[in-house]
PDB file of C-alpha atoms in Angstrom:
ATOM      1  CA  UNK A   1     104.638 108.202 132.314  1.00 71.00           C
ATOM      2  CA  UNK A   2     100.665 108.179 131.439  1.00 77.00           C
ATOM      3  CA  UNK A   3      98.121 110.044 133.958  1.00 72.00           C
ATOM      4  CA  UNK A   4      94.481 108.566 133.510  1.00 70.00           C
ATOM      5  CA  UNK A   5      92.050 109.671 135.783  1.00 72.00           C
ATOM      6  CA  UNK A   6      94.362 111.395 138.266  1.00 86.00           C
ATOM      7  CA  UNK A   7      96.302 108.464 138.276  1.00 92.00           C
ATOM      8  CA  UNK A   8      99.762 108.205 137.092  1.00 95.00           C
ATOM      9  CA  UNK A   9     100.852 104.990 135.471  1.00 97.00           C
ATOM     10  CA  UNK A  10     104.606 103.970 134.328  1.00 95.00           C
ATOM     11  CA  UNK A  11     106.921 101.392 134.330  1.00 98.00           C
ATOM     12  CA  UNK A  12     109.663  99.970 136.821  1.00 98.00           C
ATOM     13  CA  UNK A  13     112.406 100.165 133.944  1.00 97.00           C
ATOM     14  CA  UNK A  14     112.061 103.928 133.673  1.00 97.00           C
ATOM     15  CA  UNK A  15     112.347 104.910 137.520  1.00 96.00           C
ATOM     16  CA  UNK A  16     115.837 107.099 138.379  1.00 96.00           C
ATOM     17  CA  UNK A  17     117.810 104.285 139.251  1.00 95.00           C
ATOM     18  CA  UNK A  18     118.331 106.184 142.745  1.00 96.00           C
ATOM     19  CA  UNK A  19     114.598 105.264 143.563  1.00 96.00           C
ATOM     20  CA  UNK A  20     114.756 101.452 142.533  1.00 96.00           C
ATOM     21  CA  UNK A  21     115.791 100.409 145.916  1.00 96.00           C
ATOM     22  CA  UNK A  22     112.774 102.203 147.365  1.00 96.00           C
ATOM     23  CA  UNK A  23     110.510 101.419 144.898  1.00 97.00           C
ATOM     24  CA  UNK A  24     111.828  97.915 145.143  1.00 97.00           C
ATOM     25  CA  UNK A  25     110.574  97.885 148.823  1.00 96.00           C
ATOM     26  CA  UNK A  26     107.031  99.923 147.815  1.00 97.00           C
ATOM     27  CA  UNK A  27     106.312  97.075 145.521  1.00 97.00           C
ATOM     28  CA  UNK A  28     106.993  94.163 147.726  1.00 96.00           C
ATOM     29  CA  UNK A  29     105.281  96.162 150.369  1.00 96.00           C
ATOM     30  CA  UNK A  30     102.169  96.630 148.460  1.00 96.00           C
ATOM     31  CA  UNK A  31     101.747  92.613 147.314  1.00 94.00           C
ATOM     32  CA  UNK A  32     103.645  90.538 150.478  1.00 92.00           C
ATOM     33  CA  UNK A  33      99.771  89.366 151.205  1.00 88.00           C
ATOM     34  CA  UNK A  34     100.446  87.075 148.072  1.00 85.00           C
ATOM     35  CA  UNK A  35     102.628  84.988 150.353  1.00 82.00           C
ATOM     36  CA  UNK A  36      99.128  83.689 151.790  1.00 80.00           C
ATOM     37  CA  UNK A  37      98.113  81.985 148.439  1.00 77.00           C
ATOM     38  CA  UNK A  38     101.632  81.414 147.077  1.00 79.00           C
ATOM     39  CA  UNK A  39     104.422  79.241 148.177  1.00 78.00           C
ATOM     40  CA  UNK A  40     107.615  80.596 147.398  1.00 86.00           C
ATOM     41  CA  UNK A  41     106.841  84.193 146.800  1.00 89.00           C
ATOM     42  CA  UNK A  42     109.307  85.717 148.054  1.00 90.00           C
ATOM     43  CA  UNK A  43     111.817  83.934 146.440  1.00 93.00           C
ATOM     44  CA  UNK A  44     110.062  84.719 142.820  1.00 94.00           C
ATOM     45  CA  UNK A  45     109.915  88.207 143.841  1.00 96.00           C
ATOM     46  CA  UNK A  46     113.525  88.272 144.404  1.00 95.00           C
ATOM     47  CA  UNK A  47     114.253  86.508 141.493  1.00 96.00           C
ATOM     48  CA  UNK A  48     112.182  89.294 138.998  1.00 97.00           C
ATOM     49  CA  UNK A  49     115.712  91.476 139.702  1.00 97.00           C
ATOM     50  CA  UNK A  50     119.278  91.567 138.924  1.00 94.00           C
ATOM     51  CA  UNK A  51     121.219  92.172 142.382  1.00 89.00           C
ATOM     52  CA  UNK A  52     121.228  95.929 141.477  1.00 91.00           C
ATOM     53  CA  UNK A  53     117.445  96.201 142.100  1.00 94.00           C
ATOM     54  CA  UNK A  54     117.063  96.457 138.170  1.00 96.00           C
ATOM     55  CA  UNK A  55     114.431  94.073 136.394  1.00 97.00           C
ATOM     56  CA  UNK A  56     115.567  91.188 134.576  1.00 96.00           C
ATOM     57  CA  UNK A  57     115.761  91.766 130.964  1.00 94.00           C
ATOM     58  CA  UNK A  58     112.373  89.629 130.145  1.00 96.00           C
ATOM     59  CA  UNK A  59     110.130  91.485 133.413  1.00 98.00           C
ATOM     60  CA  UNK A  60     108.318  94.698 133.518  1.00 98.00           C
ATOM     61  CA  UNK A  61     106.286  96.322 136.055  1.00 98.00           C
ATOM     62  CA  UNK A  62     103.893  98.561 135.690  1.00 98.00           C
ATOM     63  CA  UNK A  63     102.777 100.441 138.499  1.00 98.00           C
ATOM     64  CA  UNK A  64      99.834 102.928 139.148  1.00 98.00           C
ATOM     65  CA  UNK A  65     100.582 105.835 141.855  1.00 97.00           C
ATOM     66  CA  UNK A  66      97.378 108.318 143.307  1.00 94.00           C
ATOM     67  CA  UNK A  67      98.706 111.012 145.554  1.00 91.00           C
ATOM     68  CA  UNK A  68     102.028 109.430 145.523  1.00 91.00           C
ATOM     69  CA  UNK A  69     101.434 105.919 146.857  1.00 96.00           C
ATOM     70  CA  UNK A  70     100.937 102.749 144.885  1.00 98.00           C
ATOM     71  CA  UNK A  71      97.687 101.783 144.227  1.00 98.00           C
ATOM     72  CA  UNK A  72      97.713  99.567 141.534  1.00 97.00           C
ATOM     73  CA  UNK A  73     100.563  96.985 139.164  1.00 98.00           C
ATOM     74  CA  UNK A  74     101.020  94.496 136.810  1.00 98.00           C
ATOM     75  CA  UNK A  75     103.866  92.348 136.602  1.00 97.00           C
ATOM     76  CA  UNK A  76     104.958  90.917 133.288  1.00 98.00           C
ATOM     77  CA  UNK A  77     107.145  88.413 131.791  1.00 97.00           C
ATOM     78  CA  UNK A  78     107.498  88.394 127.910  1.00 97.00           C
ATOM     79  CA  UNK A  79     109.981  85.889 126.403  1.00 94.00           C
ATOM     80  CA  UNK A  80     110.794  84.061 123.680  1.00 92.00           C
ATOM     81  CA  UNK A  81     108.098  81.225 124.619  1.00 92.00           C
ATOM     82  CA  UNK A  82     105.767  82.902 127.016  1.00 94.00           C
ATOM     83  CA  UNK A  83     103.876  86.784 127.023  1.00 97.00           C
ATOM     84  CA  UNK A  84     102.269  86.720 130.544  1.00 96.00           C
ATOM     85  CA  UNK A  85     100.670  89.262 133.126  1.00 97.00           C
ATOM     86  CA  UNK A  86     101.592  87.350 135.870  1.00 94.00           C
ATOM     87  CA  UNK A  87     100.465  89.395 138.877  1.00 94.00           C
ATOM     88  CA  UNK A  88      97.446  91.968 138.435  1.00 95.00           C
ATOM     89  CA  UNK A  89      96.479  94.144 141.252  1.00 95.00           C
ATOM     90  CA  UNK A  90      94.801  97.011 142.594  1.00 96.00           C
ATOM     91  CA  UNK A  91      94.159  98.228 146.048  1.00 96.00           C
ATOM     92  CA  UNK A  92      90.583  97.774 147.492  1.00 93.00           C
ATOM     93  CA  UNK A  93      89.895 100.957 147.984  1.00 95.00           C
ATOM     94  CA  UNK A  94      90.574 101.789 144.354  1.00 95.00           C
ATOM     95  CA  UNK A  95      89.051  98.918 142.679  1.00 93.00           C
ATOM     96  CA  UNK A  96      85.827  99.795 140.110  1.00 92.00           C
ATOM     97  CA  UNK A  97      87.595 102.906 139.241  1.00 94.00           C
ATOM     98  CA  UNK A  98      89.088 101.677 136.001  1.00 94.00           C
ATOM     99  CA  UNK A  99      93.040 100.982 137.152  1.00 96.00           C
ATOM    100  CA  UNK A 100      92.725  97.211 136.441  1.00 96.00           C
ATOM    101  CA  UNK A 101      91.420  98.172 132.871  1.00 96.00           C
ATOM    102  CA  UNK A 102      94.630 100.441 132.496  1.00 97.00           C
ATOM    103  CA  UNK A 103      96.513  98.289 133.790  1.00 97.00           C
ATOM    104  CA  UNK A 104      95.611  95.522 131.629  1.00 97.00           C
ATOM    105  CA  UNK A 105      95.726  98.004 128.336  1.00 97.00           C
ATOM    106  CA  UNK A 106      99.474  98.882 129.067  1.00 98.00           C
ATOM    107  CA  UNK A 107     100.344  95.526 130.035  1.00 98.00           C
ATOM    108  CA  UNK A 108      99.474  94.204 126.305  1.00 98.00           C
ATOM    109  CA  UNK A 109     101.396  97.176 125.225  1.00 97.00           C
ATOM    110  CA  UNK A 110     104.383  96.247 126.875  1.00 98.00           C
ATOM    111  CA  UNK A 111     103.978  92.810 125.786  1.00 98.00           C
ATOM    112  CA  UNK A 112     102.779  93.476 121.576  1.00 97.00           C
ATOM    113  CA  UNK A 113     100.145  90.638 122.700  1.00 96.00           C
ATOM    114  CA  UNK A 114      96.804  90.879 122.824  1.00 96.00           C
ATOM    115  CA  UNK A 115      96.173  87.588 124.706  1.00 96.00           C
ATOM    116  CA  UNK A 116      98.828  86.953 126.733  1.00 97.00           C
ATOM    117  CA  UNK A 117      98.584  83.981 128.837  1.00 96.00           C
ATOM    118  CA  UNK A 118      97.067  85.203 132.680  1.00 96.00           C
ATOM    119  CA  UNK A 119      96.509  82.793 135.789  1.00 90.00           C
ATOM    120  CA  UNK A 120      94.058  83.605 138.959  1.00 90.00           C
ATOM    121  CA  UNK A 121      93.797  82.287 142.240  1.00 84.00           C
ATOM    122  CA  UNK A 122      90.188  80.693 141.798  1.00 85.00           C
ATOM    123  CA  UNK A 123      88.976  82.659 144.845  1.00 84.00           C
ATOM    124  CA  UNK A 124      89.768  85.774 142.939  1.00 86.00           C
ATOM    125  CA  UNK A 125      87.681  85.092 140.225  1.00 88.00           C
ATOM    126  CA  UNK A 126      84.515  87.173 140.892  1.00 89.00           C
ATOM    127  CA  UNK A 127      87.668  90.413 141.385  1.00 89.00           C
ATOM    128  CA  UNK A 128      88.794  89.400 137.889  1.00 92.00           C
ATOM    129  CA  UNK A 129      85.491  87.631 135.913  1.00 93.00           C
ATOM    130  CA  UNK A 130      84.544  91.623 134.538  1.00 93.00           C
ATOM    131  CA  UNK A 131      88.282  92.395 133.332  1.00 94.00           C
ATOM    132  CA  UNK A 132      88.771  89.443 131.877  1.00 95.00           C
ATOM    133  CA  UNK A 133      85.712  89.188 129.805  1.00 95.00           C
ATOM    134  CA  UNK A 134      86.086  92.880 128.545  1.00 96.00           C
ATOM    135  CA  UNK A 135      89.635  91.906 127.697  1.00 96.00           C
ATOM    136  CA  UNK A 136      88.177  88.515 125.730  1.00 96.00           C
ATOM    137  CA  UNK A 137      90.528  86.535 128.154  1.00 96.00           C
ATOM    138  CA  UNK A 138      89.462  82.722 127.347  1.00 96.00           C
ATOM    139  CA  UNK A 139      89.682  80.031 130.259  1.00 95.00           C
ATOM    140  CA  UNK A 140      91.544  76.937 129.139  1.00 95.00           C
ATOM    141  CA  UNK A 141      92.526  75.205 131.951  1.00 93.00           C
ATOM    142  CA  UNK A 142      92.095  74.890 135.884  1.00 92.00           C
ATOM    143  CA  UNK A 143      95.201  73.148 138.151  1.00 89.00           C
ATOM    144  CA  UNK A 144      93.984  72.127 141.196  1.00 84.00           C
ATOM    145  CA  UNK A 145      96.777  71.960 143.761  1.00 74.00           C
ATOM    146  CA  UNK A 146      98.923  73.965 141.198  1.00 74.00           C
ATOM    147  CA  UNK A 147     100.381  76.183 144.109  1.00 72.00           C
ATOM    148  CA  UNK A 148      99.314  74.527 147.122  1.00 68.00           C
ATOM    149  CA  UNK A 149      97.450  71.512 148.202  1.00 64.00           C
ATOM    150  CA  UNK A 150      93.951  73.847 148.977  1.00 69.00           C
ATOM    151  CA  UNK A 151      93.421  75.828 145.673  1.00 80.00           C
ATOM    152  CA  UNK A 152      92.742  76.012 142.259  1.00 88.00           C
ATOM    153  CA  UNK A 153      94.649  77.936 139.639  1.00 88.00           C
ATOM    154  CA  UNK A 154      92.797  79.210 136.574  1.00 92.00           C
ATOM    155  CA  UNK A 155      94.722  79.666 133.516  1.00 93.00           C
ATOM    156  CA  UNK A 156      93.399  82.057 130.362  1.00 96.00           C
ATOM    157  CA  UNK A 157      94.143  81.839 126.777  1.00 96.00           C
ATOM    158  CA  UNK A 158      96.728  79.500 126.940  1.00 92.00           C
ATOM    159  CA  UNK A 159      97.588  76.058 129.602  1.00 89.00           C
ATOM    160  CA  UNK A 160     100.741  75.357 131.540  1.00 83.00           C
ATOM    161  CA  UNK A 161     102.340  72.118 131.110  1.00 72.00           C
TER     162      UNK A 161
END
């Protein structure tokens, strides 16, 4: 566990396995809104565990907690062929406060990869434009239609085939 700024920040894969089912929940709790802007969410949710609410070997999460509620996570994949923060979050009401920059530092920690590749919703971009520039996060591509037939997905330091 790191505390930074009052926060405290650790990963899924070092929770009591006792808590996993709650924290399981917590999670899904805290990002179900991306169901809005991504089609089958659920299902990769699901699929980020083993059926003992464990992560799969190539997934980590790392989540931020203030006063004992989640305010704040990254979700990561790092295999063999792909290092990727592929969900970045932090509450509204604790945005600007420096989580997403922790977040982000830890994440490229987890995953020994500086640029690892990262995709936003286009209509997050003004959220992530600060972040991403600090981190030296290059744009390479944009999909439109890559999720759904009404949005654009921007893809940094890398492109999806």
């Amino acid at each position: 566990m790191t505390t930074h700024n009052k926060n405290n920040y650790y990963k899924y894969s070092d929770i009591p396995f006792f808590e996993k089912p709650l924290y399981y929940e917590l999670i899904y709790q805290f990002i179900r809104r991306l169901s809005f802007e991504y089609p089958y969410f659920i299902n990769w949710y699901k699929g980020l565990f083993t059926s003992y609410n464990e992560l799969k070997l190539d997934r980590e999460i790392i989540i931020c907690e203030s006063n004992y509620e989640i305010v704040g996570l990254s979700i990561l994949k790092s295999s063999e062929y792909e290092k990727k923060i592929c969900t970045l979050r932090v509450d509204r009401k604790y945005q600007h406060q420096g989580i997403g920059k922790k977040l982000i530092q830890l994440s490229l920690e987890w995953l020994e990869n500086d640029y690892p590749i990262i995709t936003i919703h286009k209509s997050k971009q003004i959220q992530f434009d600060s972040l991403l520039k600090y981190y030296g996060f290059k744009l390479e591509q944009e999909l439109p239609y890559y999720y759904n037939t009404s949005d654009t997905e921007r893809i940094y330091n890398n492109i999806l085939v």
